[in-house]
GROMACS .gro file of C-alpha atoms in nm:
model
  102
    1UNK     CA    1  12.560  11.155  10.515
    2UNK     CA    2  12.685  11.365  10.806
    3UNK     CA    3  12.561  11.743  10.869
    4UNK     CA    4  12.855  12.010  10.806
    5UNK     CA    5  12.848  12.314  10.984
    6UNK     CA    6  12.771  12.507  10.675
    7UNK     CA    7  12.467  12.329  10.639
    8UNK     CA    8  12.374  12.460  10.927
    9UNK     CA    9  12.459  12.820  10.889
   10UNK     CA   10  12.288  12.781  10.522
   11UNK     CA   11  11.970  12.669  10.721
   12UNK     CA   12  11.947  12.895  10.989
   13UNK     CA   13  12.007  13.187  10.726
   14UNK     CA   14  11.740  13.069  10.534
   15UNK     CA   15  11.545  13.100  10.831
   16UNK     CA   16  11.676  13.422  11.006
   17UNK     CA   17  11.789  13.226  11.258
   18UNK     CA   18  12.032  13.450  11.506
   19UNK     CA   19  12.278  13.156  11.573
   20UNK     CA   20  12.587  13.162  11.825
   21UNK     CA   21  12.905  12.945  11.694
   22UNK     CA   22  12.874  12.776  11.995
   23UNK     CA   23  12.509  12.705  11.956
   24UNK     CA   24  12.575  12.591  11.593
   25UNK     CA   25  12.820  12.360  11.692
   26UNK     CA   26  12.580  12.224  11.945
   27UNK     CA   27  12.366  12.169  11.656
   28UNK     CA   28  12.581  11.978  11.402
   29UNK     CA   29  12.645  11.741  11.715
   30UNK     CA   30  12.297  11.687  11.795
   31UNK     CA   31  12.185  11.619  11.359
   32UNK     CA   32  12.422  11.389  11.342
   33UNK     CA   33  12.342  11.204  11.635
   34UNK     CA   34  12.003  11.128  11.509
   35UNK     CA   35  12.125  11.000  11.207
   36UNK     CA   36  12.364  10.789  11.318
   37UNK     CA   37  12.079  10.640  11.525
   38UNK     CA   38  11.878  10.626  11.198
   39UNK     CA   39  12.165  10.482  11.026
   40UNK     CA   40  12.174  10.207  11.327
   41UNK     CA   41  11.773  10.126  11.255
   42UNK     CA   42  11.827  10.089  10.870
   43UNK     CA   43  12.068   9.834  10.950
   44UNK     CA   44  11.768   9.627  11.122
   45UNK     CA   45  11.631   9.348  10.925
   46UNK     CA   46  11.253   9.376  10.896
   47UNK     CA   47  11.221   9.155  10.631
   48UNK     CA   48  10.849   8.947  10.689
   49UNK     CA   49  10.797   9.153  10.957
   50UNK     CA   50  10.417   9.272  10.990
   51UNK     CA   51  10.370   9.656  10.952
   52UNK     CA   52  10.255   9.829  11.200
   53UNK     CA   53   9.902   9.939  11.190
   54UNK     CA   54   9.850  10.267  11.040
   55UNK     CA   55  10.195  10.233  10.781
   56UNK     CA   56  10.133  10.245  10.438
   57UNK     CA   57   9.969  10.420  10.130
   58UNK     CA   58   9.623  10.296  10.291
   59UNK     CA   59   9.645  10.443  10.615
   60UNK     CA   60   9.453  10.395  10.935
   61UNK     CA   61   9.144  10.190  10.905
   62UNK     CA   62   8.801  10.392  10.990
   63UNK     CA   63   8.540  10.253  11.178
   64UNK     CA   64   8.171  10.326  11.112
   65UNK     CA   65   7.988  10.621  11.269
   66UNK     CA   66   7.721  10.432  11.460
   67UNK     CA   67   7.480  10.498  11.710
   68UNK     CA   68   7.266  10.871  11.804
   69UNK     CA   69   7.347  11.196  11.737
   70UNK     CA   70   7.490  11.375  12.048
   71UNK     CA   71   7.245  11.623  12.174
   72UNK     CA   72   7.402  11.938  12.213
   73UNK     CA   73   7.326  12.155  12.484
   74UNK     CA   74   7.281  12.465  12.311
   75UNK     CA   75   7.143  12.520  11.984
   76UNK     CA   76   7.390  12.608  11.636
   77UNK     CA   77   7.342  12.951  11.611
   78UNK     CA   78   7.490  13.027  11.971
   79UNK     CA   79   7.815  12.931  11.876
   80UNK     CA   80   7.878  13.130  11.573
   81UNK     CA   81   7.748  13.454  11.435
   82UNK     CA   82   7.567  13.287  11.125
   83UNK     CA   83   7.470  12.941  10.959
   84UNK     CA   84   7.448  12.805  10.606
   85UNK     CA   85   7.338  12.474  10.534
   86UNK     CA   86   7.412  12.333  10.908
   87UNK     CA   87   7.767  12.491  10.875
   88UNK     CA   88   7.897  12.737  11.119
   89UNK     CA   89   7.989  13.066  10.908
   90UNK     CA   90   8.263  13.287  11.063
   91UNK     CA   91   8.448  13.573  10.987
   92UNK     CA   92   8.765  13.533  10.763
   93UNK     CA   93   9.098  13.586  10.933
   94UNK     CA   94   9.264  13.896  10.869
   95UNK     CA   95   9.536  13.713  10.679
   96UNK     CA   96   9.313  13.660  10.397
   97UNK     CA   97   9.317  13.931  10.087
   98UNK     CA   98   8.996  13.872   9.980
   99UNK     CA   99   8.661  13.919  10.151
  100UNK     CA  100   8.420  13.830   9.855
  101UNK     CA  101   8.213  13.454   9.943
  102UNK     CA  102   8.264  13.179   9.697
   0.00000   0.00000   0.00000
């Protein structure tokens, strides 16, 4: 499936995007470059290959937390205005509506 140049200006108005024709154009050649080099891959056959660490529903494997706490070198409360339970507490961003705790 090949990028149109209306898919393009559909996206870009979507996003407010301020595109020049020439710029656009630019961009419909560069989309479809990368999937023609995705179609390429897809034609690889990877049948019994192994896959590669990290692929899959299972994800990375996690290794064990072992060995001493790292001292730090000051305590908690000098790196945030508050604690609660070990947790560092500070203030909401501004983005946030509400300003009630949990």
């Amino acid at each position: 499936m090949a990028v149109t140049i209306d898919d393009v200006r559909h996206i870009a108005s979507l996003a407010r995007l301020g595109l020049t024709e020439t710029r656009t154009v630019a961009i419909v050649n560069e989309l479809n470059t990368i999937l023609a080099h995705m179609d390429e891959l897809a034609k690889v056959d990877t049948a019994g290959l192994q896959e590669a660490i990290g692929v899959g529903a299972e994800g990375l494997p996690v290794r064990k937390d072992l060995g001493p706490a790292f001292p730090l070198a000051r305590s908690l409360d000098a790196f945030a205005p508050s604690l609660r339970d070990g947790f560092l507490l500070v203030p909401r961003l501004s983005t946030h509506e509400s300003t009630e705790e949990a």
